[in-house]
PDB file of C-alpha atoms in Angstrom:
ATOM      1  CA  MET H  11      -5.526   1.637   1.147  1.00 79.00           C
ATOM      2  CA  PRO H  12      -2.195   3.048  -0.028  1.00 90.00           C
ATOM      3  CA  GLU H  13      -0.360   0.332  -1.938  1.00 94.00           C
ATOM      4  CA  LEU H  14       3.079   0.001  -3.512  1.00 96.00           C
ATOM      5  CA  PRO H  15       2.743   2.788  -6.139  1.00 94.00           C
ATOM      6  CA  GLU H  16       1.341   5.366  -3.696  1.00 94.00           C
ATOM      7  CA  VAL H  17       3.839   4.554  -0.943  1.00 95.00           C
ATOM      8  CA  GLU H  18       6.687   4.692  -3.476  1.00 95.00           C
ATOM      9  CA  ALA H  19       5.466   8.124  -4.607  1.00 93.00           C
ATOM     10  CA  LEU H  20       5.165   9.302  -0.994  1.00 93.00           C
ATOM     11  CA  ALA H  21       8.730   8.163  -0.341  1.00 94.00           C
ATOM     12  CA  LEU H  22       9.963  10.047  -3.413  1.00 93.00           C
ATOM     13  CA  ASP H  23       8.084  13.212  -2.432  1.00 92.00           C
ATOM     14  CA  LEU H  24       9.321  13.093   1.154  1.00 94.00           C
ATOM     15  CA  ARG H  25      12.931  12.502   0.120  1.00 93.00           C
ATOM     16  CA  GLY H  26      12.937  15.928  -1.450  1.00 91.00           C
ATOM     17  CA  ARG H  27      11.091  17.630   1.395  1.00 92.00           C
ATOM     18  CA  LEU H  28      13.046  16.049   4.264  1.00 94.00           C
ATOM     19  CA  ALA H  29      16.577  16.015   2.840  1.00 91.00           C
ATOM     20  CA  GLY H  30      18.921  17.725   5.272  1.00 90.00           C
ATOM     21  CA  ARG H  31      16.158  18.442   7.771  1.00 95.00           C
ATOM     22  CA  ALA H  32      16.196  17.479  11.428  1.00 97.00           C
ATOM     23  CA  ILE H  33      13.326  15.870  13.302  1.00 97.00           C
ATOM     24  CA  THR H  34      12.776  17.930  16.442  1.00 96.00           C
ATOM     25  CA  LYS H  35       9.734  16.160  17.880  1.00 96.00           C
ATOM     26  CA  VAL H  36       7.281  13.354  17.253  1.00 96.00           C
ATOM     27  CA  HIS H  37       3.871  13.909  18.851  1.00 96.00           C
ATOM     28  CA  VAL H  38       1.527  10.929  19.141  1.00 95.00           C
ATOM     29  CA  ALA H  39      -2.103  12.035  19.198  1.00 94.00           C
ATOM     30  CA  ALA H  40      -3.528   8.514  18.880  1.00 93.00           C
ATOM     31  CA  PHE H  41      -1.644   6.384  21.387  1.00 91.00           C
ATOM     32  CA  SER H  42      -2.792   3.162  19.744  1.00 92.00           C
ATOM     33  CA  ALA H  43      -0.649   4.073  16.710  1.00 95.00           C
ATOM     34  CA  LEU H  44       2.701   3.732  18.514  1.00 96.00           C
ATOM     35  CA  LYS H  45       3.791   0.088  18.503  1.00 96.00           C
ATOM     36  CA  THR H  46       7.288   0.317  20.074  1.00 96.00           C
ATOM     37  CA  TYR H  47       8.856   1.687  23.258  1.00 94.00           C
ATOM     38  CA  ASP H  48      12.585   0.960  22.805  1.00 95.00           C
ATOM     39  CA  PRO H  49      14.150   3.196  21.664  1.00 97.00           C
ATOM     40  CA  PRO H  50      11.815   5.902  23.008  1.00 96.00           C
ATOM     41  CA  LEU H  51      10.502   8.543  20.618  1.00 95.00           C
ATOM     42  CA  SER H  52      12.718  11.107  22.346  1.00 95.00           C
ATOM     43  CA  ALA H  53      15.733   9.278  20.868  1.00 97.00           C
ATOM     44  CA  ILE H  54      15.019  10.686  17.421  1.00 97.00           C
ATOM     45  CA  GLU H  55      14.817  14.323  18.548  1.00 96.00           C
ATOM     46  CA  GLY H  56      17.515  16.284  16.740  1.00 96.00           C
ATOM     47  CA  ALA H  57      18.274  13.462  14.304  1.00 97.00           C
ATOM     48  CA  LEU H  58      19.046  14.445  10.711  1.00 97.00           C
ATOM     49  CA  VAL H  59      17.012  12.710   8.004  1.00 97.00           C
ATOM     50  CA  ASP H  60      19.292  10.525   5.885  1.00 96.00           C
ATOM     51  CA  GLY H  61      16.689   9.080   3.542  1.00 96.00           C
ATOM     52  CA  VAL H  62      13.146   7.866   2.985  1.00 97.00           C
ATOM     53  CA  HIS H  63      12.563   4.284   1.856  1.00 97.00           C
ATOM     54  CA  ARG H  64       9.733   1.875   1.085  1.00 97.00           C
ATOM     55  CA  HIS H  65       9.355  -1.715   2.245  1.00 98.00           C
ATOM     56  CA  GLY H  66       6.221  -3.142   0.631  1.00 97.00           C
ATOM     57  CA  LYS H  67       3.472  -0.818   1.919  1.00 97.00           C
ATOM     58  CA  PHE H  68       5.664   0.466   4.775  1.00 98.00           C
ATOM     59  CA  LEU H  69       7.202   3.946   4.686  1.00 97.00           C
ATOM     60  CA  ASP H  70      10.603   4.279   6.369  1.00 98.00           C
ATOM     61  CA  ILE H  71      12.099   7.637   7.421  1.00 98.00           C
ATOM     62  CA  GLU H  72      15.752   7.018   8.294  1.00 98.00           C
ATOM     63  CA  ALA H  73      17.386   9.546  10.613  1.00 97.00           C
ATOM     64  CA  SER H  74      20.818   9.275  12.276  1.00 96.00           C
ATOM     65  CA  GLY H  75      20.737   5.493  12.455  1.00 95.00           C
ATOM     66  CA  LEU H  76      17.121   5.213  13.580  1.00 98.00           C
ATOM     67  CA  HIS H  77      14.064   4.389  11.490  1.00 98.00           C
ATOM     68  CA  LEU H  78      10.554   5.790  11.837  1.00 98.00           C
ATOM     69  CA  VAL H  79       8.568   3.077  10.089  1.00 98.00           C
ATOM     70  CA  LEU H  80       4.961   3.836   9.210  1.00 97.00           C
ATOM     71  CA  HIS H  81       2.152   1.604   7.979  1.00 97.00           C
ATOM     72  CA  LEU H  82      -0.817   3.636   6.767  1.00 95.00           C
ATOM     73  CA  ALA H  83      -3.278   0.712   6.958  1.00 93.00           C
ATOM     74  CA  ARG H  84      -6.587   1.186   5.144  1.00 89.00           C
ATOM     75  CA  ALA H  85      -7.371   4.848   5.810  1.00 90.00           C
ATOM     76  CA  GLY H  86      -4.087   6.485   6.760  1.00 93.00           C
ATOM     77  CA  TRP H  87      -2.329   9.271   4.892  1.00 94.00           C
ATOM     78  CA  VAL H  88       0.641  11.649   5.106  1.00 94.00           C
ATOM     79  CA  ARG H  89       0.007  15.399   4.875  1.00 93.00           C
ATOM     80  CA  TRP H  90       2.805  17.926   4.501  1.00 93.00           C
ATOM     81  CA  LYS H  91       2.491  21.047   6.655  1.00 91.00           C
ATOM     82  CA  ASP H  92       4.389  24.188   5.662  1.00 91.00           C
ATOM     83  CA  GLU H  93       3.895  25.349   9.224  1.00 91.00           C
ATOM     84  CA  VAL H  94       2.866  23.379  12.302  1.00 91.00           C
ATOM     85  CA  PRO H  95       1.190  24.759  15.437  1.00 89.00           C
ATOM     86  CA  ALA H  96       3.459  25.616  18.348  1.00 85.00           C
ATOM     87  CA  LEU H  97       1.394  23.581  20.798  1.00 90.00           C
ATOM     88  CA  PRO H  98       1.405  19.766  20.594  1.00 90.00           C
ATOM     89  CA  PRO H  99      -1.838  18.141  19.416  1.00 90.00           C
ATOM     90  CA  LYS H 100      -4.284  16.890  22.021  1.00 88.00           C
ATOM     91  CA  PRO H 101      -5.645  13.350  21.759  1.00 86.00           C
ATOM     92  CA  SER H 102      -9.195  13.447  20.430  1.00 84.00           C
ATOM     93  CA  ASN H 103     -11.587  10.832  19.109  1.00 82.00           C
ATOM     94  CA  LYS H 104     -13.017  13.496  16.800  1.00 83.00           C
ATOM     95  CA  SER H 105      -9.729  14.307  15.070  1.00 89.00           C
ATOM     96  CA  PRO H 106      -8.152  12.132  12.360  1.00 93.00           C
ATOM     97  CA  LEU H 107      -4.660  13.209  13.454  1.00 95.00           C
ATOM     98  CA  ALA H 108      -2.637  10.240  14.720  1.00 95.00           C
ATOM     99  CA  VAL H 109       0.980  11.450  14.651  1.00 96.00           C
ATOM    100  CA  ARG H 110       2.725  14.764  14.000  1.00 96.00           C
ATOM    101  CA  ILE H 111       6.391  14.858  12.994  1.00 97.00           C
ATOM    102  CA  VAL H 112       7.884  18.293  13.638  1.00 96.00           C
ATOM    103  CA  LEU H 113      10.952  19.436  11.701  1.00 96.00           C
ATOM    104  CA  ASP H 114      13.558  22.103  12.374  1.00 94.00           C
ATOM    105  CA  GLU H 115      12.994  25.705  11.371  1.00 89.00           C
ATOM    106  CA  VAL H 116      13.759  26.962   7.871  1.00 85.00           C
ATOM    107  CA  ASP H 117      13.590  30.733   7.388  1.00 82.00           C
ATOM    108  CA  GLY H 118      11.857  31.013  10.737  1.00 81.00           C
ATOM    109  CA  VAL H 119       9.103  28.524   9.843  1.00 79.00           C
ATOM    110  CA  THR H 120       8.687  25.083  11.440  1.00 85.00           C
ATOM    111  CA  GLY H 121       7.346  22.540   8.954  1.00 91.00           C
ATOM    112  CA  GLY H 122       6.325  18.962   9.459  1.00 95.00           C
ATOM    113  CA  LEU H 123       4.133  16.003   8.640  1.00 96.00           C
ATOM    114  CA  ASP H 124       0.666  15.151   9.898  1.00 96.00           C
ATOM    115  CA  ILE H 125      -0.117  11.444   9.781  1.00 96.00           C
ATOM    116  CA  THR H 126      -3.891  11.040   9.721  1.00 95.00           C
ATOM    117  CA  GLU H 127      -6.325   8.156   9.756  1.00 93.00           C
ATOM    118  CA  ALA H 128      -9.952   8.504   8.722  1.00 90.00           C
ATOM    119  CA  GLY H 129     -12.808   6.452  10.147  1.00 83.00           C
ATOM    120  CA  THR H 130     -13.343   4.745  13.469  1.00 81.00           C
ATOM    121  CA  LYS H 131     -11.279   1.604  12.856  1.00 84.00           C
ATOM    122  CA  LYS H 132      -7.770   2.583  13.928  1.00 87.00           C
ATOM    123  CA  SER H 133      -5.097   0.376  12.373  1.00 93.00           C
ATOM    124  CA  LEU H 134      -2.354   2.875  11.514  1.00 96.00           C
ATOM    125  CA  ALA H 135       0.997   1.866  13.012  1.00 97.00           C
ATOM    126  CA  LEU H 136       4.202   3.754  13.856  1.00 98.00           C
ATOM    127  CA  TYR H 137       7.436   2.068  14.912  1.00 98.00           C
ATOM    128  CA  LEU H 138      10.753   3.603  16.002  1.00 98.00           C
ATOM    129  CA  VAL H 139      13.452   0.969  15.504  1.00 98.00           C
ATOM    130  CA  ARG H 140      17.186   0.637  14.937  1.00 98.00           C
ATOM    131  CA  ASP H 141      16.661  -1.601  11.915  1.00 98.00           C
ATOM    132  CA  PRO H 142      13.541  -1.882   9.702  1.00 98.00           C
ATOM    133  CA  LEU H 143      13.733  -5.651  10.127  1.00 97.00           C
ATOM    134  CA  ASP H 144      12.943  -5.112  13.820  1.00 98.00           C
ATOM    135  CA  VAL H 145       9.356  -4.504  12.630  1.00 97.00           C
ATOM    136  CA  PRO H 146       7.873  -8.027  12.491  1.00 96.00           C
ATOM    137  CA  ARG H 147       5.708  -7.420   9.432  1.00 96.00           C
ATOM    138  CA  VAL H 148       8.641  -5.904   7.526  1.00 98.00           C
ATOM    139  CA  ALA H 149      10.875  -8.841   8.416  1.00 98.00           C
ATOM    140  CA  THR H 150       8.365 -11.295   6.936  1.00 98.00           C
ATOM    141  CA  LEU H 151       7.660  -9.431   3.686  1.00 98.00           C
ATOM    142  CA  GLY H 152       7.902 -11.342   0.432  1.00 97.00           C
ATOM    143  CA  PRO H 153       9.903 -10.066  -2.552  1.00 97.00           C
ATOM    144  CA  ASP H 154       9.216  -6.655  -4.032  1.00 98.00           C
ATOM    145  CA  PRO H 155       7.473  -7.196  -7.398  1.00 97.00           C
ATOM    146  CA  LEU H 156       9.383  -4.336  -9.043  1.00 96.00           C
ATOM    147  CA  ALA H 157      12.819  -5.415  -7.819  1.00 96.00           C
ATOM    148  CA  ASP H 158      15.321  -6.802 -10.317  1.00 96.00           C
ATOM    149  CA  ASP H 159      15.336 -10.169  -8.567  1.00 96.00           C
ATOM    150  CA  PHE H 160      11.579 -10.594  -8.985  1.00 97.00           C
ATOM    151  CA  THR H 161      11.859 -12.720 -12.092  1.00 98.00           C
ATOM    152  CA  ARG H 162       9.358 -14.829 -13.977  1.00 97.00           C
ATOM    153  CA  GLU H 163      10.977 -17.895 -12.412  1.00 97.00           C
ATOM    154  CA  ARG H 164      10.524 -16.472  -8.928  1.00 97.00           C
ATOM    155  CA  LEU H 165       6.838 -15.864  -9.585  1.00 98.00           C
ATOM    156  CA  ALA H 166       6.544 -19.429 -10.892  1.00 98.00           C
ATOM    157  CA  ALA H 167       8.008 -20.754  -7.633  1.00 98.00           C
ATOM    158  CA  ILE H 168       5.618 -18.601  -5.572  1.00 98.00           C
ATOM    159  CA  LEU H 169       2.592 -19.893  -7.480  1.00 98.00           C
ATOM    160  CA  ALA H 170       3.758 -23.503  -7.234  1.00 97.00           C
ATOM    161  CA  ASP H 171       4.208 -23.139  -3.473  1.00 97.00           C
ATOM    162  CA  ALA H 172       0.713 -21.615  -3.183  1.00 97.00           C
ATOM    163  CA  GLY H 173      -0.888 -24.722  -4.654  1.00 97.00           C
ATOM    164  CA  ARG H 174      -4.661 -24.406  -5.126  1.00 97.00           C
ATOM    165  CA  LYS H 175      -4.934 -21.049  -3.390  1.00 97.00           C
ATOM    166  CA  GLN H 176      -6.781 -18.414  -5.425  1.00 96.00           C
ATOM    167  CA  LEU H 177      -4.691 -15.935  -7.416  1.00 97.00           C
ATOM    168  CA  LYS H 178      -6.327 -12.904  -5.805  1.00 97.00           C
ATOM    169  CA  GLY H 179      -5.281 -14.019  -2.337  1.00 96.00           C
ATOM    170  CA  VAL H 180      -1.767 -14.999  -3.408  1.00 98.00           C
ATOM    171  CA  LEU H 181      -1.136 -11.588  -4.976  1.00 98.00           C
ATOM    172  CA  ARG H 182      -2.366  -9.818  -1.824  1.00 96.00           C
ATOM    173  CA  ALA H 183      -0.435 -11.888   0.717  1.00 97.00           C
ATOM    174  CA  GLN H 184       2.342  -9.589   1.947  1.00 97.00           C
ATOM    175  CA  GLY H 185       4.488 -12.496   3.083  1.00 97.00           C
ATOM    176  CA  THR H 186       4.361 -13.834  -0.464  1.00 97.00           C
ATOM    177  CA  ILE H 187       4.686 -10.681  -2.580  1.00 98.00           C
ATOM    178  CA  ALA H 188       5.169  -7.278  -0.928  1.00 98.00           C
ATOM    179  CA  GLY H 189       3.135  -4.186  -1.712  1.00 97.00           C
ATOM    180  CA  ILE H 190       0.117  -5.413  -3.691  1.00 97.00           C
ATOM    181  CA  GLY H 191      -3.259  -4.841  -2.048  1.00 95.00           C
ATOM    182  CA  ASN H 192      -6.914  -5.116  -2.952  1.00 95.00           C
ATOM    183  CA  ALA H 193      -6.950  -2.480  -5.681  1.00 96.00           C
ATOM    184  CA  TYR H 194      -3.876  -3.456  -7.654  1.00 97.00           C
ATOM    185  CA  SER H 195      -4.563  -7.180  -7.393  1.00 98.00           C
ATOM    186  CA  ASP H 196      -7.893  -6.452  -9.138  1.00 98.00           C
ATOM    187  CA  GLU H 197      -6.077  -4.390 -11.761  1.00 98.00           C
ATOM    188  CA  ILE H 198      -3.349  -6.975 -12.359  1.00 98.00           C
ATOM    189  CA  LEU H 199      -5.849  -9.801 -12.813  1.00 98.00           C
ATOM    190  CA  HIS H 200      -7.916  -7.693 -15.190  1.00 98.00           C
ATOM    191  CA  ALA H 201      -4.818  -6.875 -17.237  1.00 98.00           C
ATOM    192  CA  ALA H 202      -3.936 -10.585 -17.283  1.00 98.00           C
ATOM    193  CA  ARG H 203      -7.546 -11.530 -18.159  1.00 98.00           C
ATOM    194  CA  MET H 204      -7.689 -14.041 -15.295  1.00 98.00           C
ATOM    195  CA  SER H 205     -10.336 -14.883 -12.733  1.00 97.00           C
ATOM    196  CA  PRO H 206      -9.523 -13.852  -9.151  1.00 96.00           C
ATOM    197  CA  TYR H 207     -10.439 -17.418  -8.155  1.00 96.00           C
ATOM    198  CA  LYS H 208      -8.109 -19.179 -10.594  1.00 97.00           C
ATOM    199  CA  PRO H 209      -5.902 -21.663  -8.663  1.00 97.00           C
ATOM    200  CA  ALA H 210      -2.313 -20.446  -8.395  1.00 97.00           C
ATOM    201  CA  ASP H 211      -0.780 -23.721  -9.594  1.00 96.00           C
ATOM    202  CA  SER H 212      -3.048 -24.075 -12.635  1.00 97.00           C
ATOM    203  CA  LEU H 213      -1.331 -21.563 -14.927  1.00 97.00           C
ATOM    204  CA  SER H 214       0.127 -22.700 -18.211  1.00 97.00           C
ATOM    205  CA  THR H 215       3.541 -21.459 -19.347  1.00 97.00           C
ATOM    206  CA  ASP H 216       1.940 -18.729 -21.457  1.00 98.00           C
ATOM    207  CA  GLU H 217      -0.417 -17.727 -18.635  1.00 98.00           C
ATOM    208  CA  LEU H 218       2.518 -17.427 -16.228  1.00 98.00           C
ATOM    209  CA  THR H 219       4.244 -15.053 -18.639  1.00 98.00           C
ATOM    210  CA  THR H 220       1.031 -13.054 -19.030  1.00 98.00           C
ATOM    211  CA  LEU H 221       0.559 -12.712 -15.271  1.00 98.00           C
ATOM    212  CA  TYR H 222       4.201 -11.775 -14.711  1.00 98.00           C
ATOM    213  CA  ASP H 223       3.998  -9.078 -17.381  1.00 98.00           C
ATOM    214  CA  ALA H 224       0.734  -7.804 -15.889  1.00 98.00           C
ATOM    215  CA  VAL H 225       2.304  -7.481 -12.426  1.00 98.00           C
ATOM    216  CA  ARG H 226       5.345  -5.598 -13.669  1.00 98.00           C
ATOM    217  CA  THR H 227       3.472  -3.382 -16.154  1.00 97.00           C
ATOM    218  CA  THR H 228       0.497  -2.504 -13.937  1.00 97.00           C
ATOM    219  CA  LEU H 229       2.647  -1.547 -10.957  1.00 97.00           C
ATOM    220  CA  GLY H 230       5.424  -0.005 -13.034  1.00 96.00           C
ATOM    221  CA  ASP H 231       3.025   2.232 -14.953  1.00 95.00           C
ATOM    222  CA  ALA H 232       1.319   3.328 -11.713  1.00 94.00           C
ATOM    223  CA  VAL H 233       4.663   4.225 -10.151  1.00 94.00           C
ATOM    224  CA  ALA H 234       5.673   6.169 -13.271  1.00 93.00           C
ATOM    225  CA  ARG H 235       2.395   8.122 -13.286  1.00 91.00           C
ATOM    226  CA  SER H 236       2.731   8.924  -9.587  1.00 90.00           C
ATOM    227  CA  ALA H 237       6.371  10.004  -9.651  1.00 86.00           C
ATOM    228  CA  GLY H 238       6.735  13.698  -8.912  1.00 82.00           C
ATOM    229  CA  LEU H 239       3.182  14.153  -7.665  1.00 82.00           C
ATOM    230  CA  ALA H 240       2.570  15.734  -4.273  1.00 79.00           C
ATOM    231  CA  ALA H 241       0.822  13.649  -1.633  1.00 80.00           C
ATOM    232  CA  THR H 242      -2.379  15.652  -2.143  1.00 80.00           C
ATOM    233  CA  GLU H 243      -2.580  14.490  -5.768  1.00 85.00           C
ATOM    234  CA  LEU H 244      -1.892  10.776  -5.370  1.00 86.00           C
ATOM    235  CA  LYS H 245      -5.352   9.523  -4.413  1.00 82.00           C
ATOM    236  CA  ALA H 246      -7.003  11.227  -7.378  1.00 83.00           C
ATOM    237  CA  GLU H 247      -4.322   9.933  -9.745  1.00 87.00           C
ATOM    238  CA  LYS H 248      -4.834   6.371  -8.570  1.00 88.00           C
ATOM    239  CA  LYS H 249      -8.613   6.488  -8.809  1.00 86.00           C
ATOM    240  CA  SER H 250      -8.643   8.021 -12.279  1.00 88.00           C
ATOM    241  CA  ASN H 251      -6.489   5.250 -13.755  1.00 91.00           C
ATOM    242  CA  LEU H 252      -8.177   2.139 -12.369  1.00 95.00           C
ATOM    243  CA  ALA H 253      -9.839  -0.122 -14.929  1.00 96.00           C
ATOM    244  CA  VAL H 254     -12.087  -2.226 -12.671  1.00 97.00           C
ATOM    245  CA  HIS H 255     -11.364  -1.638  -8.981  1.00 96.00           C
ATOM    246  CA  GLY H 256     -13.959   0.650  -7.432  1.00 94.00           C
ATOM    247  CA  ARG H 257     -15.872   0.799 -10.733  1.00 96.00           C
ATOM    248  CA  THR H 258     -18.782  -1.537 -10.025  1.00 95.00           C
ATOM    249  CA  GLY H 259     -21.607  -0.994 -12.531  1.00 96.00           C
ATOM    250  CA  MET H 260     -19.430   0.971 -14.928  1.00 97.00           C
ATOM    251  CA  PRO H 261     -18.318  -0.270 -18.372  1.00 98.00           C
ATOM    252  CA  CYS H 262     -15.055  -2.178 -18.691  1.00 97.00           C
ATOM    253  CA  PRO H 263     -12.625   0.083 -20.594  1.00 96.00           C
ATOM    254  CA  VAL H 264     -11.452  -2.917 -22.655  1.00 97.00           C
ATOM    255  CA  CYS H 265     -14.653  -4.674 -23.752  1.00 97.00           C
ATOM    256  CA  GLY H 266     -17.545  -2.522 -22.501  1.00 97.00           C
ATOM    257  CA  ASP H 267     -19.104  -5.212 -20.307  1.00 97.00           C
ATOM    258  CA  THR H 268     -20.381  -4.120 -16.901  1.00 97.00           C
ATOM    259  CA  VAL H 269     -17.835  -4.338 -14.095  1.00 97.00           C
ATOM    260  CA  ARG H 270     -19.116  -6.687 -11.385  1.00 96.00           C
ATOM    261  CA  GLU H 271     -18.374  -6.958  -7.667  1.00 95.00           C
ATOM    262  CA  VAL H 272     -18.047  -9.686  -5.071  1.00 95.00           C
ATOM    263  CA  SER H 273     -18.495  -8.479  -1.488  1.00 90.00           C
ATOM    264  CA  PHE H 274     -16.911 -10.026   1.584  1.00 83.00           C
ATOM    265  CA  ALA H 275     -17.167  -9.215   5.279  1.00 72.00           C
ATOM    266  CA  ASP H 276     -14.740  -6.288   5.201  1.00 77.00           C
ATOM    267  CA  SER H 277     -13.735  -5.857   1.567  1.00 84.00           C
ATOM    268  CA  SER H 278     -14.807  -6.416  -2.020  1.00 92.00           C
ATOM    269  CA  LEU H 279     -13.279  -7.230  -5.382  1.00 95.00           C
ATOM    270  CA  GLN H 280     -14.174  -6.005  -8.839  1.00 97.00           C
ATOM    271  CA  TYR H 281     -13.736  -7.772 -12.172  1.00 97.00           C
ATOM    272  CA  CYS H 282     -14.996  -7.914 -15.755  1.00 98.00           C
ATOM    273  CA  PRO H 283     -16.876 -11.131 -16.632  1.00 97.00           C
ATOM    274  CA  THR H 284     -16.095 -10.928 -20.343  1.00 97.00           C
ATOM    275  CA  CYS H 285     -12.376 -10.271 -19.868  1.00 98.00           C
ATOM    276  CA  GLN H 286     -11.765 -12.539 -16.883  1.00 98.00           C
ATOM    277  CA  THR H 287     -14.344 -15.285 -16.320  1.00 96.00           C
ATOM    278  CA  GLY H 288     -15.535 -16.325 -19.759  1.00 95.00           C
ATOM    279  CA  GLY H 289     -18.649 -14.194 -19.420  1.00 95.00           C
ATOM    280  CA  LYS H 290     -19.822 -15.987 -16.274  1.00 93.00           C
ATOM    281  CA  PRO H 291     -20.558 -13.815 -13.219  1.00 93.00           C
ATOM    282  CA  LEU H 292     -19.102 -14.784  -9.869  1.00 92.00           C
ATOM    283  CA  ALA H 293     -21.551 -15.490  -7.074  1.00 82.00           C
ATOM    284  CA  ASP H 294     -21.606 -12.538  -4.697  1.00 75.00           C
ATOM    285  CA  ARG H 295     -21.213 -14.403  -1.444  1.00 61.00           C
ATOM    286  CA  ARG H 296     -18.280 -15.349   0.733  1.00 48.00           C
ATOM    287  CA  MET H 297     -16.248 -18.308  -0.553  1.00 47.00           C
ATOM    288  CA  SER H 298     -18.087 -17.981  -3.860  1.00 44.00           C
ATOM    289  CA  ARG H 299     -17.184 -19.870  -6.966  1.00 46.00           C
ATOM    290  CA  LEU H 300     -18.130 -19.513 -10.617  1.00 45.00           C
ATOM    291  CA  LEU H 301     -21.834 -20.055 -11.088  1.00 42.00           C
ATOM    292  CA  LYS H 302     -22.472 -23.313 -12.845  1.00 38.00           C
TER     293      LYS H 302
END
């Protein structure tokens, strides 16, 4: 799933590509993707792009006072097209294409964006709104962990409010902290040398500082590595720099221990026992705890 660093890089890439361009048409090939009806998609036809922003994991294309807000879900992606077909796409269960954004002509060529979603579970979402806060899940986002106002004290308050909830879940909750998903929560906890099941309100003063630094450094470094990369390069960049996530059975780059996994109904987490759980493996079952 694209998370804060990848969506930030997509926003940066698209700012350069879309600056001064007009949106001439938005074709919806997967009707389940469109989540709004007022204003209608036709309202953005001819609108000039004013900017591209990020809200947590949401991508926001602002054009003439309207906002095309996109959530890529687990398997969505944005693909730049130097030239788009003249005919609109036809809905098809066999095609990953969900939405096509057509731009005005430059030197006789019509470019655009293809928004795709792999797999059979369709969760990608597109909203056309007058204000990003009109999107319910944007309006309820927690603070951005790379914003200036995300201080150590703010993280301390978040963890205190979370009580005995597990750190992994607190980091991933978009209403608590915006933009961190499954992959980067694994990476942050590995960098902080903390168990994913550690209770949020159990951190000492030093541990709070360690976790705060891990959040800022892990995400900040990922954003810095991704800056300037084209969309086609972002997935490979992310994968090549992960320490534990998606690396089950491989050696931990810090201590050499084998990276372990805990599987759930629709996701999994990865961790290093030596670095994070005192050498004890976590039971690989739902609601697992440290093996006694």
